Amino acid sequence: MARRLKNEQFCCPIIFGSVAGRIGKKDPPPSDPSHTHRWTVFVRGANGEDISPIIKRVSFKLHESFVPPVRVIESPPFEVTETGWGEFEILIKLSFADSQEKPLPLFHQLQLYPKDKDPDPDAEYAKLPITSEHYEEIVFNEPHEEFIEPLRRYRAQVIANPGKSVSSTFTPQLEASETKRLYSINDKVLADIEKWKSKLAAAEHTKKKLENDIRSLEAEAV
């Protein structure tokens, strides 16, 4: 059995997501005339790195209406392009170059329309590309000895491209802003929990008082 290296940790940042656009009159026609959009779902290095040293294959599980619904990509670019008309969840599974590392499942909701607008196909905003991306850090704790060299090559790529991002929606600044927003939401949720705890305690107190009053009235009636 391969030996794991103690006290070694590697962090490999990636971006996964999709980009979708409405099929125009000048675009190649889809095989199904009911399809309105052409989209691509992908997994990439966060800073444009070649992820093939660490990722052996990527499988994309699409909606059951696609034939075949599972697409397996074994070399970069790790992406699938299709056409369709509806949004659905895509299961993305990463299999690593070290087969002893467990595959990593990721979930992505395919987005064809802006989230804050009605899906009106005739509106001007519906003609713009829609990009939906997620940032993920894959952490390998105490990796196997033979996996060290690919991980080091990947880390060297990351170090060589600091702050450079292939993502149109993710930047370190946006990550910091998103983290701050999530902490703020968490604080609000905790405050709401405390508020409802207080209301529940008050309701329990009122309930007990009413129960005591009822018992007193029943005793007097006897």
PDB file of C-alpha atoms in Angstrom:
ATOM      1  CA  MET A   1       0.000   0.000   0.000  1.00  0.00           C
ATOM      2  CA  ALA A   2       1.260   3.462  -0.887  1.00  0.00           C
ATOM      3  CA  ARG A   3       2.650   5.474   1.991  1.00  0.00           C
ATOM      4  CA  ARG A   4       1.018   8.733   3.046  1.00  0.00           C
ATOM      5  CA  LEU A   5       3.312  11.633   3.842  1.00  0.00           C
ATOM      6  CA  LYS A   6       2.683  12.970   7.331  1.00  0.00           C
ATOM      7  CA  ASN A   7       2.209  16.696   7.952  1.00  0.00           C
ATOM      8  CA  GLU A   8       1.844  17.459   4.229  1.00  0.00           C
ATOM      9  CA  GLN A   9      -1.117  19.439   2.921  1.00  0.00           C
ATOM     10  CA  PHE A  10      -1.876  20.768  -0.556  1.00  0.00           C
ATOM     11  CA  CYS A  11      -4.657  23.192  -1.496  1.00  0.00           C
ATOM     12  CA  CYS A  12      -5.750  23.186  -5.144  1.00  0.00           C
ATOM     13  CA  PRO A  13      -8.170  25.999  -6.111  1.00  0.00           C
ATOM     14  CA  ILE A  14     -10.602  25.366  -8.972  1.00  0.00           C
ATOM     15  CA  ILE A  15     -13.625  27.002 -10.549  1.00  0.00           C
ATOM     16  CA  PHE A  16     -16.645  25.063 -11.745  1.00  0.00           C
ATOM     17  CA  GLY A  17     -19.850  26.291 -13.276  1.00  0.00           C
ATOM     18  CA  SER A  18     -21.494  27.118 -16.564  1.00  0.00           C
ATOM     19  CA  VAL A  19     -21.896  29.794 -19.209  1.00  0.00           C
ATOM     20  CA  ALA A  20     -25.071  29.968 -21.293  1.00  0.00           C
ATOM     21  CA  GLY A  21     -26.279  32.080 -24.179  1.00  0.00           C
ATOM     22  CA  ARG A  22     -29.431  32.361 -26.210  1.00  0.00           C
ATOM     23  CA  ILE A  23     -29.183  30.765 -29.656  1.00  0.00           C
ATOM     24  CA  GLY A  24     -29.334  33.534 -32.235  1.00  0.00           C
ATOM     25  CA  LYS A  25     -30.433  33.484 -35.856  1.00  0.00           C
ATOM     26  CA  LYS A  26     -26.803  33.494 -37.041  1.00  0.00           C
ATOM     27  CA  ASP A  27     -25.757  30.661 -34.699  1.00  0.00           C
ATOM     28  CA  PRO A  28     -25.662  27.006 -35.762  1.00  0.00           C
ATOM     29  CA  PRO A  29     -29.192  25.619 -35.312  1.00  0.00           C
ATOM     30  CA  PRO A  30     -29.730  23.101 -32.481  1.00  0.00           C
ATOM     31  CA  SER A  31     -30.672  19.500 -33.241  1.00  0.00           C
ATOM     32  CA  ASP A  32     -33.952  20.066 -31.381  1.00  0.00           C
ATOM     33  CA  PRO A  33     -35.858  23.164 -32.599  1.00  0.00           C
ATOM     34  CA  SER A  34     -37.382  23.644 -29.133  1.00  0.00           C
ATOM     35  CA  HIS A  35     -33.936  24.367 -27.675  1.00  0.00           C
ATOM     36  CA  THR A  36     -33.402  28.059 -26.961  1.00  0.00           C
ATOM     37  CA  HIS A  37     -29.905  28.145 -25.388  1.00  0.00           C
ATOM     38  CA  ARG A  38     -26.420  26.793 -25.938  1.00  0.00           C
ATOM     39  CA  TRP A  39     -24.484  26.213 -22.722  1.00  0.00           C
ATOM     40  CA  THR A  40     -21.190  24.842 -21.456  1.00  0.00           C
ATOM     41  CA  VAL A  41     -20.573  23.323 -18.029  1.00  0.00           C
ATOM     42  CA  PHE A  42     -16.934  23.180 -16.963  1.00  0.00           C
ATOM     43  CA  VAL A  43     -14.224  22.611 -14.363  1.00  0.00           C
ATOM     44  CA  ARG A  44     -11.084  24.788 -14.606  1.00  0.00           C
ATOM     45  CA  GLY A  45      -8.088  25.914 -12.636  1.00  0.00           C
ATOM     46  CA  ALA A  46      -8.971  29.075 -10.695  1.00  0.00           C
ATOM     47  CA  ASN A  47      -6.043  30.967 -12.228  1.00  0.00           C
ATOM     48  CA  GLY A  48      -5.928  29.224 -15.584  1.00  0.00           C
ATOM     49  CA  GLU A  49      -3.792  26.322 -14.365  1.00  0.00           C
ATOM     50  CA  ASP A  50      -3.681  22.975 -16.123  1.00  0.00           C
ATOM     51  CA  ILE A  51      -5.603  20.764 -13.700  1.00  0.00           C
ATOM     52  CA  SER A  52      -4.854  17.495 -15.527  1.00  0.00           C
ATOM     53  CA  PRO A  53      -1.845  16.646 -13.284  1.00  0.00           C
ATOM     54  CA  ILE A  54      -4.218  16.170 -10.355  1.00  0.00           C
ATOM     55  CA  ILE A  55      -7.583  15.426 -12.021  1.00  0.00           C
ATOM     56  CA  LYS A  56      -7.733  12.283 -14.144  1.00  0.00           C
ATOM     57  CA  ARG A  57     -11.325  12.589 -15.317  1.00  0.00           C
ATOM     58  CA  VAL A  58     -14.493  14.589 -14.786  1.00  0.00           C
ATOM     59  CA  SER A  59     -17.983  13.179 -15.187  1.00  0.00           C
ATOM     60  CA  PHE A  60     -21.011  15.397 -15.722  1.00  0.00           C
ATOM     61  CA  LYS A  61     -24.448  13.952 -14.949  1.00  0.00           C
ATOM     62  CA  LEU A  62     -26.998  15.917 -16.954  1.00  0.00           C
ATOM     63  CA  HIS A  63     -30.783  15.759 -16.997  1.00  0.00           C
ATOM     64  CA  GLU A  64     -32.148  12.354 -17.975  1.00  0.00           C
ATOM     65  CA  SER A  65     -33.537  13.805 -21.208  1.00  0.00           C
ATOM     66  CA  PHE A  66     -29.992  14.118 -22.596  1.00  0.00           C
ATOM     67  CA  VAL A  67     -28.521  11.100 -24.375  1.00  0.00           C
ATOM     68  CA  PRO A  68     -26.346   9.910 -22.825  1.00  0.00           C
ATOM     69  CA  PRO A  69     -27.075  11.712 -19.537  1.00  0.00           C
ATOM     70  CA  VAL A  70     -23.578  11.044 -18.134  1.00  0.00           C
ATOM     71  CA  ARG A  71     -20.603  12.527 -19.992  1.00  0.00           C
ATOM     72  CA  VAL A  72     -17.082  11.484 -18.983  1.00  0.00           C
ATOM     73  CA  ILE A  73     -14.197  13.779 -19.981  1.00  0.00           C
ATOM     74  CA  GLU A  74     -10.693  12.351 -19.550  1.00  0.00           C
ATOM     75  CA  SER A  75      -8.548  15.222 -20.820  1.00  0.00           C
ATOM     76  CA  PRO A  76      -8.714  19.025 -20.711  1.00  0.00           C
ATOM     77  CA  PRO A  77     -10.709  21.042 -21.320  1.00  0.00           C
ATOM     78  CA  PHE A  78     -12.978  19.379 -18.775  1.00  0.00           C
ATOM     79  CA  GLU A  79     -16.273  20.669 -20.134  1.00  0.00           C
ATOM     80  CA  VAL A  80     -19.468  19.683 -21.919  1.00  0.00           C
ATOM     81  CA  THR A  81     -21.376  21.844 -24.384  1.00  0.00           C
ATOM     82  CA  GLU A  82     -25.045  21.208 -25.123  1.00  0.00           C
ATOM     83  CA  THR A  83     -28.260  22.956 -26.123  1.00  0.00           C
ATOM     84  CA  GLY A  84     -31.542  23.021 -24.255  1.00  0.00           C
ATOM     85  CA  TRP A  85     -34.397  25.123 -22.924  1.00  0.00           C
ATOM     86  CA  GLY A  86     -34.555  24.355 -19.187  1.00  0.00           C
ATOM     87  CA  GLU A  87     -32.486  24.722 -16.031  1.00  0.00           C
ATOM     88  CA  PHE A  88     -31.535  21.732 -13.880  1.00  0.00           C
ATOM     89  CA  GLU A  89     -28.940  20.522 -11.380  1.00  0.00           C
ATOM     90  CA  ILE A  90     -25.766  18.945 -12.735  1.00  0.00           C
ATOM     91  CA  LEU A  91     -23.729  16.463 -10.694  1.00  0.00           C
ATOM     92  CA  ILE A  92     -20.017  16.903 -11.375  1.00  0.00           C
ATOM     93  CA  LYS A  93     -17.674  14.207 -10.105  1.00  0.00           C
ATOM     94  CA  LEU A  94     -13.907  14.717 -10.017  1.00  0.00           C
ATOM     95  CA  SER A  95     -11.699  11.624 -10.148  1.00  0.00           C
ATOM     96  CA  PHE A  96      -8.097  12.249  -9.177  1.00  0.00           C
ATOM     97  CA  ALA A  97      -4.811  11.092 -10.666  1.00  0.00           C
ATOM     98  CA  ASP A  98      -4.272   9.189  -7.426  1.00  0.00           C
ATOM     99  CA  SER A  99      -7.023   6.570  -7.608  1.00  0.00           C
ATOM    100  CA  GLN A 100      -6.743   6.031  -3.841  1.00  0.00           C
ATOM    101  CA  GLU A 101      -8.180   9.505  -3.269  1.00  0.00           C
ATOM    102  CA  LYS A 102     -11.975   9.423  -3.084  1.00  0.00           C
ATOM    103  CA  PRO A 103     -13.799  11.101  -6.004  1.00  0.00           C
ATOM    104  CA  LEU A 104     -15.181  14.521  -5.142  1.00  0.00           C
ATOM    105  CA  PRO A 105     -18.842  15.268  -6.001  1.00  0.00           C
ATOM    106  CA  LEU A 106     -19.850  18.843  -6.814  1.00  0.00           C
ATOM    107  CA  PHE A 107     -23.309  20.176  -7.618  1.00  0.00           C
ATOM    108  CA  HIS A 108     -24.094  22.994 -10.013  1.00  0.00           C
ATOM    109  CA  GLN A 109     -27.439  24.505 -10.967  1.00  0.00           C
ATOM    110  CA  LEU A 110     -27.444  25.282 -14.680  1.00  0.00           C
ATOM    111  CA  GLN A 111     -28.576  28.882 -15.161  1.00  0.00           C
ATOM    112  CA  LEU A 112     -30.007  30.197 -18.431  1.00  0.00           C
ATOM    113  CA  TYR A 113     -31.662  33.403 -17.215  1.00  0.00           C
ATOM    114  CA  PRO A 114     -30.705  36.208 -14.791  1.00  0.00           C
ATOM    115  CA  LYS A 115     -31.736  35.342 -11.240  1.00  0.00           C
ATOM    116  CA  ASP A 116     -33.302  38.721 -10.502  1.00  0.00           C
ATOM    117  CA  LYS A 117     -35.408  38.983 -13.673  1.00  0.00           C
ATOM    118  CA  ASP A 118     -38.353  37.166 -15.227  1.00  0.00           C
ATOM    119  CA  PRO A 119     -37.360  34.569 -17.862  1.00  0.00           C
ATOM    120  CA  ASP A 120     -38.670  36.678 -20.759  1.00  0.00           C
ATOM    121  CA  PRO A 121     -37.012  35.308 -23.934  1.00  0.00           C
ATOM    122  CA  ASP A 122     -37.734  38.532 -25.851  1.00  0.00           C
ATOM    123  CA  ALA A 123     -36.140  40.895 -23.326  1.00  0.00           C
ATOM    124  CA  GLU A 124     -32.753  42.428 -24.129  1.00  0.00           C
ATOM    125  CA  TYR A 125     -31.156  41.001 -20.979  1.00  0.00           C
ATOM    126  CA  ALA A 126     -32.162  37.493 -22.064  1.00  0.00           C
ATOM    127  CA  LYS A 127     -29.789  37.827 -25.032  1.00  0.00           C
ATOM    128  CA  LEU A 128     -26.725  38.368 -22.823  1.00  0.00           C
ATOM    129  CA  PRO A 129     -24.482  35.449 -21.756  1.00  0.00           C
ATOM    130  CA  ILE A 130     -25.211  34.109 -18.276  1.00  0.00           C
ATOM    131  CA  THR A 131     -22.204  32.948 -16.266  1.00  0.00           C
ATOM    132  CA  SER A 132     -22.665  31.028 -13.018  1.00  0.00           C
ATOM    133  CA  GLU A 133     -19.481  29.936 -11.253  1.00  0.00           C
ATOM    134  CA  HIS A 134     -18.327  28.529  -7.919  1.00  0.00           C
ATOM    135  CA  TYR A 135     -14.903  28.660  -6.310  1.00  0.00           C
ATOM    136  CA  GLU A 136     -13.707  25.511  -4.572  1.00  0.00           C
ATOM    137  CA  GLU A 137     -10.483  24.665  -2.761  1.00  0.00           C
ATOM    138  CA  ILE A 138      -9.642  20.966  -2.925  1.00  0.00           C
ATOM    139  CA  VAL A 139      -7.528  20.106   0.104  1.00  0.00           C
ATOM    140  CA  PHE A 140      -5.352  16.988   0.137  1.00  0.00           C
ATOM    141  CA  ASN A 141      -4.239  16.084   3.653  1.00  0.00           C
ATOM    142  CA  GLU A 142      -1.263  13.748   3.897  1.00  0.00           C
ATOM    143  CA  PRO A 143      -1.400  12.648   0.232  1.00  0.00           C
ATOM    144  CA  HIS A 144       0.174   9.444  -1.009  1.00  0.00           C
ATOM    145  CA  GLU A 145       3.850   9.588  -1.859  1.00  0.00           C
ATOM    146  CA  GLU A 146       3.407   9.103  -5.618  1.00  0.00           C
ATOM    147  CA  PHE A 147       0.828  11.929  -5.728  1.00  0.00           C
ATOM    148  CA  ILE A 148       3.229  14.510  -4.281  1.00  0.00           C
ATOM    149  CA  GLU A 149       4.947  15.444  -7.544  1.00  0.00           C
ATOM    150  CA  PRO A 150       1.726  16.234  -9.489  1.00  0.00           C
ATOM    151  CA  LEU A 151       0.503  18.285  -6.533  1.00  0.00           C
ATOM    152  CA  ARG A 152       3.764  20.216  -6.419  1.00  0.00           C
ATOM    153  CA  ARG A 153       3.546  20.938 -10.159  1.00  0.00           C
ATOM    154  CA  TYR A 154       0.034  22.241  -9.704  1.00  0.00           C
ATOM    155  CA  ARG A 155       1.047  24.384  -6.734  1.00  0.00           C
ATOM    156  CA  ALA A 156       3.912  25.823  -8.805  1.00  0.00           C
ATOM    157  CA  GLN A 157       1.379  26.920 -11.440  1.00  0.00           C
ATOM    158  CA  VAL A 158      -0.753  28.623  -8.781  1.00  0.00           C
ATOM    159  CA  ILE A 159       2.258  30.453  -7.330  1.00  0.00           C
ATOM    160  CA  ALA A 160       3.325  31.564 -10.815  1.00  0.00           C
ATOM    161  CA  ASN A 161      -0.062  33.197 -11.473  1.00  0.00           C
ATOM    162  CA  PRO A 162      -0.986  35.114  -8.297  1.00  0.00           C
ATOM    163  CA  GLY A 163      -4.176  37.118  -8.597  1.00  0.00           C
ATOM    164  CA  LYS A 164      -4.732  36.091 -12.232  1.00  0.00           C
ATOM    165  CA  SER A 165      -8.175  34.609 -12.745  1.00  0.00           C
ATOM    166  CA  VAL A 166      -9.826  33.040 -15.775  1.00  0.00           C
ATOM    167  CA  SER A 167     -13.183  33.595 -14.123  1.00  0.00           C
ATOM    168  CA  SER A 168     -15.407  36.453 -15.226  1.00  0.00           C
ATOM    169  CA  THR A 169     -17.221  36.443 -11.887  1.00  0.00           C
ATOM    170  CA  PHE A 170     -14.656  35.329  -9.300  1.00  0.00           C
ATOM    171  CA  THR A 171     -11.799  37.461  -8.013  1.00  0.00           C
ATOM    172  CA  PRO A 172     -10.053  37.479  -4.601  1.00  0.00           C
ATOM    173  CA  GLN A 173     -11.819  40.774  -3.876  1.00  0.00           C
ATOM    174  CA  LEU A 174     -15.205  39.289  -4.658  1.00  0.00           C
ATOM    175  CA  GLU A 175     -14.376  36.279  -2.500  1.00  0.00           C
ATOM    176  CA  ALA A 176     -13.620  38.582   0.440  1.00  0.00           C
ATOM    177  CA  SER A 177     -16.850  40.498  -0.186  1.00  0.00           C
ATOM    178  CA  GLU A 178     -18.859  37.263  -0.420  1.00  0.00           C
ATOM    179  CA  THR A 179     -17.260  35.957   2.790  1.00  0.00           C
ATOM    180  CA  LYS A 180     -18.194  39.180   4.586  1.00  0.00           C
ATOM    181  CA  ARG A 181     -21.762  38.914   3.264  1.00  0.00           C
ATOM    182  CA  LEU A 182     -22.076  35.305   4.435  1.00  0.00           C
ATOM    183  CA  TYR A 183     -20.780  36.202   7.914  1.00  0.00           C
ATOM    184  CA  SER A 184     -23.348  39.013   8.059  1.00  0.00           C
ATOM    185  CA  ILE A 185     -26.132  36.594   7.091  1.00  0.00           C
ATOM    186  CA  ASN A 186     -24.886  34.117   9.696  1.00  0.00           C
ATOM    187  CA  ASP A 187     -24.970  36.813  12.400  1.00  0.00           C
ATOM    188  CA  LYS A 188     -28.535  37.738  11.411  1.00  0.00           C
ATOM    189  CA  VAL A 189     -29.627  34.100  11.528  1.00  0.00           C
ATOM    190  CA  LEU A 190     -28.094  33.676  14.992  1.00  0.00           C
ATOM    191  CA  ALA A 191     -29.836  36.859  16.183  1.00  0.00           C
ATOM    192  CA  ASP A 192     -33.165  35.587  14.802  1.00  0.00           C
ATOM    193  CA  ILE A 193     -32.641  32.255  16.577  1.00  0.00           C
ATOM    194  CA  GLU A 194     -32.087  34.043  19.893  1.00  0.00           C
ATOM    195  CA  LYS A 195     -35.187  36.184  19.301  1.00  0.00           C
ATOM    196  CA  TRP A 196     -37.357  33.137  18.641  1.00  0.00           C
ATOM    197  CA  LYS A 197     -35.875  31.359  21.660  1.00  0.00           C
ATOM    198  CA  SER A 198     -37.007  34.291  23.808  1.00  0.00           C
ATOM    199  CA  LYS A 199     -40.478  34.195  22.247  1.00  0.00           C
ATOM    200  CA  LEU A 200     -40.679  30.434  22.805  1.00  0.00           C
ATOM    201  CA  ALA A 201     -39.637  30.829  26.454  1.00  0.00           C
ATOM    202  CA  ALA A 202     -42.306  33.511  26.943  1.00  0.00           C
ATOM    203  CA  ALA A 203     -44.922  31.288  25.300  1.00  0.00           C
ATOM    204  CA  GLU A 204     -43.944  28.370  27.549  1.00  0.00           C
ATOM    205  CA  HIS A 205     -44.260  30.635  30.602  1.00  0.00           C
ATOM    206  CA  THR A 206     -47.743  31.773  29.478  1.00  0.00           C
ATOM    207  CA  LYS A 207     -48.763  28.169  28.818  1.00  0.00           C
ATOM    208  CA  LYS A 208     -47.730  27.058  32.304  1.00  0.00           C
ATOM    209  CA  LYS A 209     -49.579  29.999  33.871  1.00  0.00           C
ATOM    210  CA  LEU A 210     -52.743  29.129  31.963  1.00  0.00           C
ATOM    211  CA  GLU A 211     -52.443  25.470  32.978  1.00  0.00           C
ATOM    212  CA  ASN A 212     -52.112  26.502  36.644  1.00  0.00           C
ATOM    213  CA  ASP A 213     -55.119  28.813  36.342  1.00  0.00           C
ATOM    214  CA  ILE A 214     -57.187  26.002  34.808  1.00  0.00           C
ATOM    215  CA  ARG A 215     -56.219  23.608  37.599  1.00  0.00           C
ATOM    216  CA  SER A 216     -57.161  26.227  40.192  1.00  0.00           C
ATOM    217  CA  LEU A 217     -60.576  26.760  38.596  1.00  0.00           C
ATOM    218  CA  GLU A 218     -61.176  23.018  38.399  1.00  0.00           C
ATOM    219  CA  ALA A 219     -60.256  22.660  42.088  1.00  0.00           C
ATOM    220  CA  GLU A 220     -62.676  25.461  43.066  1.00  0.00           C
ATOM    221  CA  ALA A 221     -65.457  23.869  41.015  1.00  0.00           C
ATOM    222  CA  VAL A 222     -65.081  20.619  42.971  1.00  0.00           C
TER     223      VAL A 222
END
